[in-house]
């Protein structure tokens, strides 16, 4: 039998270092795959014949400021301006090259739909780019297996994947964070250790600082990742001048991204101060009564990255300190912990705030997996077990495939709106328990306009059968029991967004409303998933109370506030006929 002594097995191939050519080929392949998986579901919640705005609460506001104001002077600085600049440029290209129709015959919602889609494609490109950068980083410090798996895990991370389909700043900021991290690592791997040959790594670290400035100019809290190039230049050069250079380059990057800090200083500081107060005070009832951010964000990370990948990534943070250049990993872990401390100290605890940490976890997971594979023997079986656990995590009900499926079918709010609009055409009234907003079925076209007063004014003009109870003194209350006792509409509708927080806090008006509701109303329709659940008034299935409603809503998912955007539960209750 002829022997092939130079044959390389799959096992050996996966243990090899990625060649220089393979790094760029692999990064392009990862980018292409990661972008493709972001296409399904990217049209979720876009404006349609029912709505002039998307179902995401922030997209309309970001798009309005980006498009209605000049370049570099958006007049809005709750976030940095870099994403807004890219969005404005993309929309200008879209109107020039006609993928955004603007003719007088085009409905306003159709133009808005393509504007939002342009912004979402920018986010999808940034998400795919982040996975590619993680591959390039791992290719410098790990093997083929670790590089591929780390990049793919990030590309499919559930929260990261979902938010890559939104016109928002978070994934875009994460891309610049990953770039800054890559060049910090590159400086270490390029360093020749002798003190008189630090020019090359210091030059690389100025690029890292520039990208850290871009990240901060997209989302302010990511400014803490300046610590990566700052610590790196200190470890490598141990001189004051390079440290000052890194600080200056960071400032230049920030001002390139958000020149309004100089061009519109009063507006800039107004909005930055608002964000600081907002972070300290909280976000209404959404996070009131929840655990400290130091614990809360552990759950957010599990939702964003997957439970098993998170566990493996965190364990890997400990393992890798002893497996590679210790100063480099010290920079890496300090950056991770410092950002975690910043977001955990705030009272506002959205899952999306954790997204800039995911490249760190992906690098940690990929490096650990690759090293276990290189060790051989039982450690190789451990690496196979890690892969299996990652697959189990991603196949779970909160995994990327389930969440993507949610984004590919008609949203529950649109399903409920079509069902209820048929009722209003018959002259039956439908009441909201709070001011209608993005979480409400669109019984009028502008449910996501900024400002509750504007939305209510539009609703009263457009749909006379849509009701929001306003008492004689004009002071509206959420879950006002007088809606039942004095108005008695034919239908009452509310979402899981409205129910969960009031229920958790036992808010008095909510408690009184829930005590009265079962006496006169039945749950006749529940919209969640692809098919609504419809019950007959007066049937045993339709009988409800607060406990039954809680069970129904909390059994559905996702329940994290900014993942529930894509799949809230919509409950419709109908007035029981008088016997």
Coordinates of C-alpha atoms in Angstrom, one line a residue:
X1 CA 0.0 0.0 0.0
X2 CA 1.4 3.4 -0.9
X3 CA 2.1 5.7 2.0
X4 CA 1.5 9.4 2.0
X5 CA 3.9 10.7 4.7
X6 CA 3.0 14.4 4.1
X7 CA -0.7 13.9 4.6
X8 CA -2.2 16.4 7.1
X9 CA -5.1 15.1 9.1
X10 CA -8.0 17.4 10.0
X11 CA -6.9 17.2 13.7
X12 CA -3.4 18.5 12.7
X13 CA -4.8 21.1 10.4
X14 CA -7.0 22.5 13.2
X15 CA -4.0 22.7 15.5
X16 CA -1.9 24.7 13.0
X17 CA -1.4 28.4 13.1
X18 CA -3.3 30.4 10.5
X19 CA -0.9 31.5 7.7
X20 CA -0.7 35.2 6.8
X21 CA -2.7 34.6 3.6
X22 CA -5.1 32.4 5.4
X23 CA -5.8 35.2 7.9
X24 CA -7.2 37.5 5.3
X25 CA -9.0 34.7 3.3
X26 CA -10.5 33.4 6.6
X27 CA -11.6 36.9 7.7
X28 CA -13.3 37.5 4.3
X29 CA -15.1 34.1 4.6
X30 CA -16.2 34.8 8.2
X31 CA -17.4 38.3 7.2
X32 CA -19.4 36.9 4.3
X33 CA -21.0 34.2 6.4
X34 CA -21.7 36.5 9.3
X35 CA -23.3 39.1 7.0
X36 CA -25.5 36.4 5.3
X37 CA -26.9 35.2 8.6
X38 CA -27.9 38.8 9.4
X39 CA -30.1 39.1 6.2
X40 CA -33.0 36.9 7.4
X41 CA -35.1 39.0 9.7
X42 CA -33.5 42.3 8.8
X43 CA -36.8 43.6 7.6
X44 CA -38.5 42.8 10.9
X45 CA -40.9 45.6 12.1
X46 CA -40.2 48.0 9.2
X47 CA -42.8 50.6 8.3
X48 CA -45.7 49.1 6.3
X49 CA -49.3 50.0 5.3
X50 CA -50.3 50.0 9.0
X51 CA -47.4 52.1 10.4
X52 CA -45.2 55.1 9.4
X53 CA -42.5 54.1 11.9
X54 CA -40.7 50.9 12.7
X55 CA -41.5 48.8 15.8
X56 CA -38.1 49.6 17.4
X57 CA -38.5 52.5 19.9
X58 CA -35.2 54.2 19.0
X59 CA -34.8 53.9 15.3
X60 CA -37.1 56.8 14.3
X61 CA -35.5 59.2 16.7
X62 CA -31.9 58.3 15.5
X63 CA -32.9 58.5 11.8
X64 CA -34.8 61.8 12.3
X65 CA -31.8 63.6 13.9
X66 CA -29.3 62.1 11.4
X67 CA -31.3 63.1 8.3
X68 CA -32.9 66.4 9.3
X69 CA -29.6 68.1 10.3
X70 CA -26.3 68.9 8.5
X71 CA -23.4 66.5 8.5
X72 CA -21.4 66.5 11.7
X73 CA -24.0 68.7 13.5
X74 CA -27.0 66.4 14.2
X75 CA -28.1 68.5 17.3
X76 CA -28.5 65.2 19.2
X77 CA -25.7 63.9 21.5
X78 CA -27.3 61.2 23.6
X79 CA -25.0 59.0 21.6
X80 CA -21.8 59.9 19.7
X81 CA -22.4 60.9 16.1
X82 CA -20.3 58.5 14.1
X83 CA -23.2 56.1 13.4
X84 CA -25.5 59.0 12.5
X85 CA -22.9 60.3 10.0
X86 CA -22.7 56.8 8.3
X87 CA -26.5 56.6 8.3
X88 CA -26.8 60.1 6.6
X89 CA -24.2 59.2 4.1
X90 CA -25.9 55.8 3.3
X91 CA -29.3 57.5 2.9
X92 CA -27.8 60.2 0.6
X93 CA -26.4 57.4 -1.5
X94 CA -29.7 55.6 -1.4
X95 CA -31.7 58.6 -2.7
X96 CA -29.0 59.2 -5.4
X97 CA -28.9 55.6 -6.6
X98 CA -32.7 55.1 -6.1
X99 CA -32.8 52.2 -3.6
X100 CA -34.6 54.7 -1.4
X101 CA -37.7 55.9 -3.4
X102 CA -38.6 59.6 -2.8
X103 CA -41.1 60.4 -5.6
X104 CA -44.3 62.1 -4.9
X105 CA -46.2 58.9 -5.8
X106 CA -44.3 56.8 -3.2
X107 CA -46.1 56.4 0.2
X108 CA -44.2 58.0 3.1
X109 CA -44.0 54.7 4.9
X110 CA -42.3 53.1 1.9
X111 CA -39.6 55.8 1.8
X112 CA -39.2 55.4 5.6
X113 CA -38.9 51.6 5.2
X114 CA -35.9 51.9 2.9
X115 CA -34.3 54.5 5.1
X116 CA -34.5 52.2 8.1
X117 CA -33.3 49.3 6.1
X118 CA -30.2 51.2 5.0
X119 CA -29.3 51.9 8.6
X120 CA -29.9 48.2 9.5
X121 CA -27.6 47.1 6.7
X122 CA -24.9 49.3 8.2
X123 CA -25.4 47.6 11.5
X124 CA -25.3 44.2 9.9
X125 CA -22.0 45.0 8.1
X126 CA -20.6 46.2 11.5
X127 CA -21.7 43.0 13.1
X128 CA -20.1 40.9 10.4
X129 CA -17.0 43.0 10.5
X130 CA -16.7 42.5 14.3
X131 CA -16.7 38.7 13.8
X132 CA -14.0 39.1 11.1
X133 CA -11.8 41.2 13.4
X134 CA -12.1 38.6 16.1
X135 CA -11.0 36.0 13.6
X136 CA -7.9 38.1 12.7
X137 CA -7.1 38.6 16.4
X138 CA -7.4 34.9 17.3
X139 CA -5.4 34.0 14.2
X140 CA -2.4 35.9 15.7
X141 CA -2.6 34.1 19.1
X142 CA -4.4 30.8 18.5
X143 CA -4.8 28.1 15.9
X144 CA -7.2 27.4 13.1
X145 CA -9.8 25.8 15.4
X146 CA -9.8 28.5 18.0
X147 CA -9.9 31.3 15.4
X148 CA -12.8 29.9 13.5
X149 CA -14.9 28.9 16.5
X150 CA -14.4 32.2 18.3
X151 CA -15.4 34.2 15.3
X152 CA -18.4 32.0 14.5
X153 CA -19.6 32.1 18.1
X154 CA -19.6 35.9 18.1
X155 CA -21.2 36.0 14.7
X156 CA -24.1 33.8 16.0
X157 CA -24.3 35.2 19.5
X158 CA -28.1 35.7 20.0
X159 CA -28.2 39.3 21.3
X160 CA -25.5 40.4 19.1
X161 CA -27.2 38.9 16.0
X162 CA -30.5 40.4 16.8
X163 CA -29.1 43.9 17.5
X164 CA -27.1 43.7 14.3
X165 CA -30.5 44.0 12.5
X166 CA -31.4 47.3 14.2
X167 CA -30.7 50.9 13.1
X168 CA -28.9 51.6 16.4
X169 CA -25.4 52.4 17.6
X170 CA -24.5 49.4 19.8
X171 CA -23.2 46.9 17.3
X172 CA -21.4 49.7 15.4
X173 CA -19.6 50.7 18.6
X174 CA -18.7 47.1 19.2
X175 CA -17.0 46.9 15.9
X176 CA -14.6 49.8 16.7
X177 CA -14.0 48.2 20.2
X178 CA -12.9 45.0 18.4
X179 CA -10.6 47.0 16.1
X180 CA -9.0 48.7 19.0
X181 CA -8.5 45.4 20.8
X182 CA -7.0 43.8 17.7
X183 CA -4.3 46.5 17.3
X184 CA -3.5 46.3 21.0
X185 CA -2.8 42.6 20.6
X186 CA -0.9 43.2 17.4
X187 CA 1.4 45.5 19.2
X188 CA 2.4 42.8 21.6
X189 CA 2.9 40.2 18.9
X190 CA 5.0 42.6 16.9
X191 CA 7.2 43.7 19.8
X192 CA 10.8 42.4 19.7
X193 CA 11.1 43.0 23.5
X194 CA 14.2 45.1 23.4
X195 CA 13.6 48.6 24.7
X196 CA 15.1 50.4 21.8
X197 CA 12.8 48.8 19.3
X198 CA 9.4 50.0 20.5
X199 CA 8.6 52.3 17.7
X200 CA 6.6 49.7 15.7
X201 CA 4.3 48.5 18.5
X202 CA 3.8 52.1 19.7
X203 CA 2.8 53.1 16.1
X204 CA 0.3 50.2 16.1
X205 CA -1.1 51.3 19.5
X206 CA -1.8 54.8 18.1
X207 CA -4.0 53.0 15.6
X208 CA -5.7 51.2 18.5
X209 CA -6.2 54.5 20.3
X210 CA -7.8 56.0 17.1
X211 CA -10.3 53.1 16.9
X212 CA -11.0 53.5 20.7
X213 CA -11.8 57.2 19.9
X214 CA -14.2 56.1 17.1
X215 CA -15.9 53.7 19.6
X216 CA -16.3 56.5 22.2
X217 CA -17.6 58.8 19.4
X218 CA -20.3 56.2 18.7
X219 CA -21.2 55.3 22.3
X220 CA -19.7 57.2 25.1
X221 CA -19.3 54.4 27.6
X222 CA -16.9 52.6 25.3
X223 CA -14.3 55.4 26.0
X224 CA -13.1 53.1 28.9
X225 CA -11.5 50.9 26.2
X226 CA -8.9 53.5 25.8
X227 CA -7.3 51.6 28.7
X228 CA -6.3 48.8 26.2
X229 CA -3.8 50.9 24.1
X230 CA -2.9 53.0 27.2
X231 CA -1.8 50.1 29.3
X232 CA -0.2 48.4 26.3
X233 CA 2.0 51.4 25.5
X234 CA 2.9 51.7 29.1
X235 CA 4.0 48.0 29.3
X236 CA 5.9 48.2 26.0
X237 CA 7.5 51.6 26.0
X238 CA 7.5 52.7 29.6
X239 CA 8.0 56.3 28.5
X240 CA 5.7 59.3 29.0
X241 CA 5.8 60.6 25.4
X242 CA 4.1 57.5 23.8
X243 CA 1.4 57.6 26.5
X244 CA 0.6 61.2 25.8
X245 CA 0.6 60.3 22.1
X246 CA -2.0 57.6 22.6
X247 CA -4.2 60.1 24.6
X248 CA -3.9 62.7 21.8
X249 CA -4.8 60.2 19.1
X250 CA -7.8 59.0 21.1
X251 CA -9.0 62.5 21.4
X252 CA -8.5 63.1 17.7
X253 CA -10.5 59.9 16.9
X254 CA -13.3 61.0 19.2
X255 CA -13.6 64.4 17.6
X256 CA -13.5 62.9 14.1
X257 CA -16.5 60.8 15.2
X258 CA -18.3 63.4 17.1
X259 CA -17.2 66.9 15.9
X260 CA -20.3 68.4 17.5
X261 CA -18.4 68.4 20.8
X262 CA -16.6 71.4 19.3
X263 CA -19.2 72.6 16.8
X264 CA -22.2 72.5 19.1
X265 CA -20.7 72.4 22.6
X266 CA -23.8 73.6 24.4
X267 CA -26.0 70.9 22.8
X268 CA -23.3 68.3 23.3
X269 CA -22.9 68.9 27.1
X270 CA -26.7 69.2 27.5
X271 CA -27.3 65.7 26.1
X272 CA -24.3 64.2 27.8
X273 CA -25.5 65.5 31.1
X274 CA -28.9 64.1 30.4
X275 CA -27.4 60.6 29.7
X276 CA -25.4 60.8 32.9
X277 CA -28.6 61.7 34.9
X278 CA -30.6 59.0 33.0
X279 CA -28.1 56.3 33.9
X280 CA -28.2 57.3 37.6
X281 CA -31.9 57.7 37.9
X282 CA -33.1 54.7 35.9
X283 CA -35.5 54.1 33.0
X284 CA -39.0 54.5 34.5
X285 CA -40.2 51.3 36.0
X286 CA -38.2 49.0 33.6
X287 CA -35.4 48.3 36.0
X288 CA -37.0 49.5 39.3
X289 CA -36.8 46.8 42.0
X290 CA -34.3 44.7 40.0
X291 CA -31.0 43.4 41.3
X292 CA -27.7 45.4 41.2
X293 CA -26.2 45.8 37.8
X294 CA -23.3 43.7 38.9
X295 CA -25.6 40.7 39.0
X296 CA -28.2 41.8 36.5
X297 CA -25.7 42.1 33.6
X298 CA -24.6 38.5 34.2
X299 CA -28.1 37.5 32.9
X300 CA -27.8 40.0 30.1
X301 CA -24.4 38.6 29.0
X302 CA -26.0 35.1 29.0
X303 CA -28.8 36.3 26.8
X304 CA -26.4 38.2 24.5
X305 CA -23.7 35.6 24.1
X306 CA -25.4 32.4 25.1
X307 CA -25.2 30.7 28.6
X308 CA -22.6 28.0 27.9
X309 CA -20.4 30.3 25.7
X310 CA -20.5 32.9 28.5
X311 CA -19.4 30.3 31.1
X312 CA -16.6 29.0 28.9
X313 CA -15.5 32.5 28.0
X314 CA -15.3 33.6 31.7
X315 CA -13.4 30.5 32.7
X316 CA -11.1 31.1 29.7
X317 CA -10.3 34.6 31.1
X318 CA -8.7 32.9 34.1
X319 CA -7.0 30.2 32.1
X320 CA -5.4 32.4 29.4
X321 CA -3.6 34.7 31.9
X322 CA -1.1 31.9 32.3
X323 CA -1.1 30.7 28.7
X324 CA 0.2 33.8 26.8
X325 CA 2.0 37.0 27.4
X326 CA 0.8 38.0 30.8
X327 CA 1.0 41.8 30.3
X328 CA -1.2 41.5 27.2
X329 CA -3.8 39.5 29.0
X330 CA -3.7 41.9 31.9
X331 CA -4.6 44.7 29.6
X332 CA -7.3 42.5 28.1
X333 CA -8.9 41.6 31.4
X334 CA -8.6 45.1 32.9
X335 CA -10.4 46.5 29.9
X336 CA -13.2 43.9 30.3
X337 CA -13.6 44.5 34.0
X338 CA -13.5 48.3 33.8
X339 CA -16.3 48.4 31.2
X340 CA -18.3 45.9 33.2
X341 CA -17.9 48.1 36.3
X342 CA -19.1 51.2 34.4
X343 CA -22.3 49.6 33.0
X344 CA -23.0 47.7 36.2
X345 CA -22.8 50.9 38.3
X346 CA -25.7 52.4 36.4
X347 CA -29.4 52.1 37.1
X348 CA -30.2 51.6 33.4
X349 CA -29.4 48.0 32.6
X350 CA -30.3 47.2 29.0
X351 CA -28.8 44.0 27.5
X352 CA -27.4 46.0 24.6
X353 CA -25.0 47.7 27.0
X354 CA -23.1 44.4 27.3
X355 CA -22.5 44.0 23.5
X356 CA -19.0 45.6 23.5
X357 CA -17.9 42.9 25.9
X358 CA -18.7 40.1 23.5
X359 CA -15.5 40.4 21.4
X360 CA -13.5 39.8 24.6
X361 CA -15.6 36.7 25.5
X362 CA -15.3 35.4 21.9
X363 CA -11.5 35.8 22.0
X364 CA -11.3 34.1 25.4
X365 CA -13.5 31.2 24.2
X366 CA -11.6 30.7 21.0
X367 CA -8.2 30.9 22.6
X368 CA -9.2 28.4 25.3
X369 CA -10.7 26.0 22.9
X370 CA -7.7 26.1 20.6
X371 CA -5.3 25.6 23.4
X372 CA -7.2 22.5 24.7
X373 CA -7.2 21.1 21.2
X374 CA -3.4 21.5 21.0
X375 CA -2.9 19.8 24.3
X376 CA -4.3 16.5 22.9
X377 CA -5.5 13.5 24.8
X378 CA -8.4 14.1 27.2
X379 CA -8.1 17.9 26.7
X380 CA -9.1 17.4 23.1
X381 CA -12.2 15.6 24.2
X382 CA -12.9 18.6 26.5
X383 CA -12.7 20.9 23.5
X384 CA -15.2 18.7 21.7
X385 CA -17.5 18.9 24.7
X386 CA -17.2 22.7 24.6
X387 CA -18.3 22.7 21.0
X388 CA -21.3 20.5 21.9
X389 CA -22.3 22.8 24.8
X390 CA -22.1 25.9 22.5
X391 CA -24.3 24.1 20.0
X392 CA -26.8 23.2 22.7
X393 CA -26.9 26.8 23.9
X394 CA -27.5 28.2 20.4
X395 CA -30.2 25.6 19.7
X396 CA -32.2 26.7 22.9
X397 CA -35.4 28.6 22.9
X398 CA -33.4 31.9 23.3
X399 CA -30.8 30.9 20.8
X400 CA -30.0 32.7 17.5
X401 CA -32.1 30.4 15.3
X402 CA -35.3 30.8 17.4
X403 CA -34.9 34.6 17.6
X404 CA -34.2 34.9 13.9
X405 CA -37.4 32.9 13.2
X406 CA -39.4 35.4 15.4
X407 CA -38.0 38.2 13.2
X408 CA -39.1 36.5 10.0
X409 CA -42.8 36.3 10.6
X410 CA -45.5 39.0 11.1
X411 CA -44.9 40.7 14.5
X412 CA -47.6 40.1 17.2
X413 CA -48.5 43.9 17.2
X414 CA -49.3 43.9 13.5
X415 CA -51.2 40.6 13.9
X416 CA -53.2 42.1 16.7
X417 CA -53.8 45.4 14.9
X418 CA -55.3 43.7 11.8
X419 CA -57.5 41.7 14.1
X420 CA -58.7 44.7 16.1
X421 CA -59.0 47.0 13.2
X422 CA -61.7 44.7 11.9
X423 CA -63.5 45.1 15.2
X424 CA -63.3 48.9 15.0
X425 CA -64.7 48.9 11.5
X426 CA -67.7 47.3 13.1
X427 CA -67.9 50.2 15.5
X428 CA -66.5 48.4 18.5
X429 CA -64.1 50.3 20.8
X430 CA -60.6 49.3 21.7
X431 CA -58.9 50.8 24.8
X432 CA -55.2 51.1 25.7
X433 CA -54.2 50.9 29.4
X434 CA -51.2 53.2 29.0
X435 CA -50.3 55.8 26.4
X436 CA -49.9 53.8 23.2
X437 CA -46.3 53.5 22.0
X438 CA -44.0 51.1 20.1
X439 CA -45.3 48.2 22.2
X440 CA -48.9 48.8 21.2
X441 CA -50.8 47.4 18.2
X442 CA -50.8 50.1 15.6
X443 CA -54.5 51.1 15.5
X444 CA -53.3 54.4 14.1
X445 CA -50.3 55.1 11.8
X446 CA -48.0 56.9 14.2
X447 CA -47.7 54.7 17.3
X448 CA -44.0 55.4 17.5
X449 CA -43.9 59.2 17.1
X450 CA -41.7 60.9 19.8
X451 CA -43.9 62.3 22.5
X452 CA -47.0 60.8 24.1
X453 CA -49.1 63.9 23.5
X454 CA -48.4 63.8 19.7
X455 CA -49.3 60.1 19.5
X456 CA -52.6 60.6 21.4
X457 CA -53.5 63.6 19.2
X458 CA -52.8 61.5 16.1
X459 CA -54.8 58.6 17.5
X460 CA -57.9 60.7 18.3
X461 CA -57.9 62.2 14.8
X462 CA -57.3 59.0 12.9
X463 CA -59.3 56.3 14.8
X464 CA -62.4 57.4 16.9
X465 CA -62.8 53.8 18.2
X466 CA -59.3 53.7 19.8
X467 CA -59.5 54.9 23.4
X468 CA -57.1 56.2 26.1
X469 CA -59.0 57.1 29.2
X470 CA -58.5 60.8 30.2
X471 CA -60.2 61.8 33.5
X472 CA -61.9 65.2 33.8
X473 CA -58.8 66.8 35.4
X474 CA -56.7 65.7 32.4
X475 CA -54.2 63.8 34.5
X476 CA -53.8 60.4 32.9
X477 CA -52.8 57.4 34.9
X478 CA -51.6 54.0 33.7
X479 CA -53.9 51.1 34.5
X480 CA -56.7 53.5 35.6
X481 CA -59.6 51.3 36.9
X482 CA -62.1 54.0 35.7
X483 CA -61.5 52.8 32.2
X484 CA -63.5 49.7 33.2
X485 CA -66.0 51.2 35.6
X486 CA -66.8 54.4 33.7
X487 CA -66.0 53.7 30.0
X488 CA -66.3 49.9 29.6
X489 CA -64.9 49.6 26.1
X490 CA -65.6 46.5 24.1
X491 CA -62.0 45.5 24.0
X492 CA -58.9 46.2 26.2
X493 CA -55.4 45.6 24.8
X494 CA -52.0 45.6 26.5
X495 CA -48.6 44.1 25.9
X496 CA -46.0 42.2 28.0
X497 CA -44.0 45.5 28.1
X498 CA -46.8 47.1 30.1
X499 CA -47.7 44.1 32.3
X500 CA -44.3 42.8 33.5
X501 CA -42.9 45.8 35.3
X502 CA -46.2 46.9 37.0
X503 CA -46.8 43.3 38.1
X504 CA -43.3 42.9 39.5
X505 CA -43.7 46.1 41.6
X506 CA -47.3 45.6 42.7
X507 CA -48.1 49.1 41.5
X508 CA -51.3 50.1 43.3
X509 CA -53.3 51.2 40.2
X510 CA -52.3 48.1 38.4
X511 CA -53.4 45.9 41.4
X512 CA -56.8 47.6 41.5
X513 CA -57.2 47.3 37.7
X514 CA -56.4 43.6 37.8
X515 CA -58.8 43.0 40.7
X516 CA -61.6 44.5 38.6
X517 CA -60.7 43.2 35.2
X518 CA -61.8 39.5 35.6
X519 CA -65.2 40.5 36.8
X520 CA -66.1 42.0 33.4
X521 CA -63.6 40.9 30.8
X522 CA -62.3 37.7 29.3
X523 CA -59.0 37.0 27.6
X524 CA -60.1 36.3 24.0
X525 CA -56.9 36.7 22.0
X526 CA -53.2 36.3 22.7
X527 CA -50.7 37.3 20.0
X528 CA -47.3 35.7 20.2
X529 CA -45.4 33.7 17.7
X530 CA -46.6 33.1 14.2
X531 CA -50.2 32.1 15.1
X532 CA -52.6 33.9 17.5
X533 CA -54.5 32.1 20.2
X534 CA -58.2 32.9 20.0
X535 CA -60.7 32.0 22.7
X536 CA -64.5 32.3 22.9
X537 CA -65.9 34.9 25.3
X538 CA -67.3 33.2 28.4
X539 CA -65.4 29.9 27.8
X540 CA -63.3 28.4 30.6
X541 CA -60.1 29.1 28.5
X542 CA -61.0 32.8 28.4
X543 CA -61.4 33.2 32.2
X544 CA -58.4 35.0 33.6
X545 CA -57.0 36.6 36.7
X546 CA -53.7 38.3 37.4
X547 CA -51.9 35.1 38.3
X548 CA -53.1 33.4 35.1
X549 CA -52.0 36.3 33.0
X550 CA -48.6 36.4 34.7
X551 CA -48.1 32.7 33.9
X552 CA -49.1 33.1 30.3
X553 CA -46.8 36.1 29.7
X554 CA -43.8 34.9 31.6
X555 CA -43.9 31.5 29.8
X556 CA -43.2 33.4 26.6
X557 CA -39.8 34.7 25.5
X558 CA -37.6 36.6 25.2
X559 CA -38.3 38.6 28.3
X560 CA -35.2 40.8 28.4
X561 CA -36.5 44.3 27.6
X562 CA -34.5 45.0 24.5
X563 CA -34.8 41.5 23.1
X564 CA -38.5 41.5 23.7
X565 CA -38.7 44.3 21.1
X566 CA -38.9 41.5 18.5
X567 CA -41.6 39.4 20.2
X568 CA -43.8 40.9 22.8
X569 CA -47.0 39.2 24.0
X570 CA -50.2 41.1 23.1
X571 CA -53.2 40.4 25.2
X572 CA -56.7 41.3 24.1
X573 CA -59.6 41.2 26.5
X574 CA -63.3 41.4 25.5
X575 CA -66.1 42.6 27.6
X576 CA -68.3 39.8 28.8
X577 CA -72.0 40.1 27.8
X578 CA -74.3 41.0 30.6
X579 CA -76.3 37.9 31.6

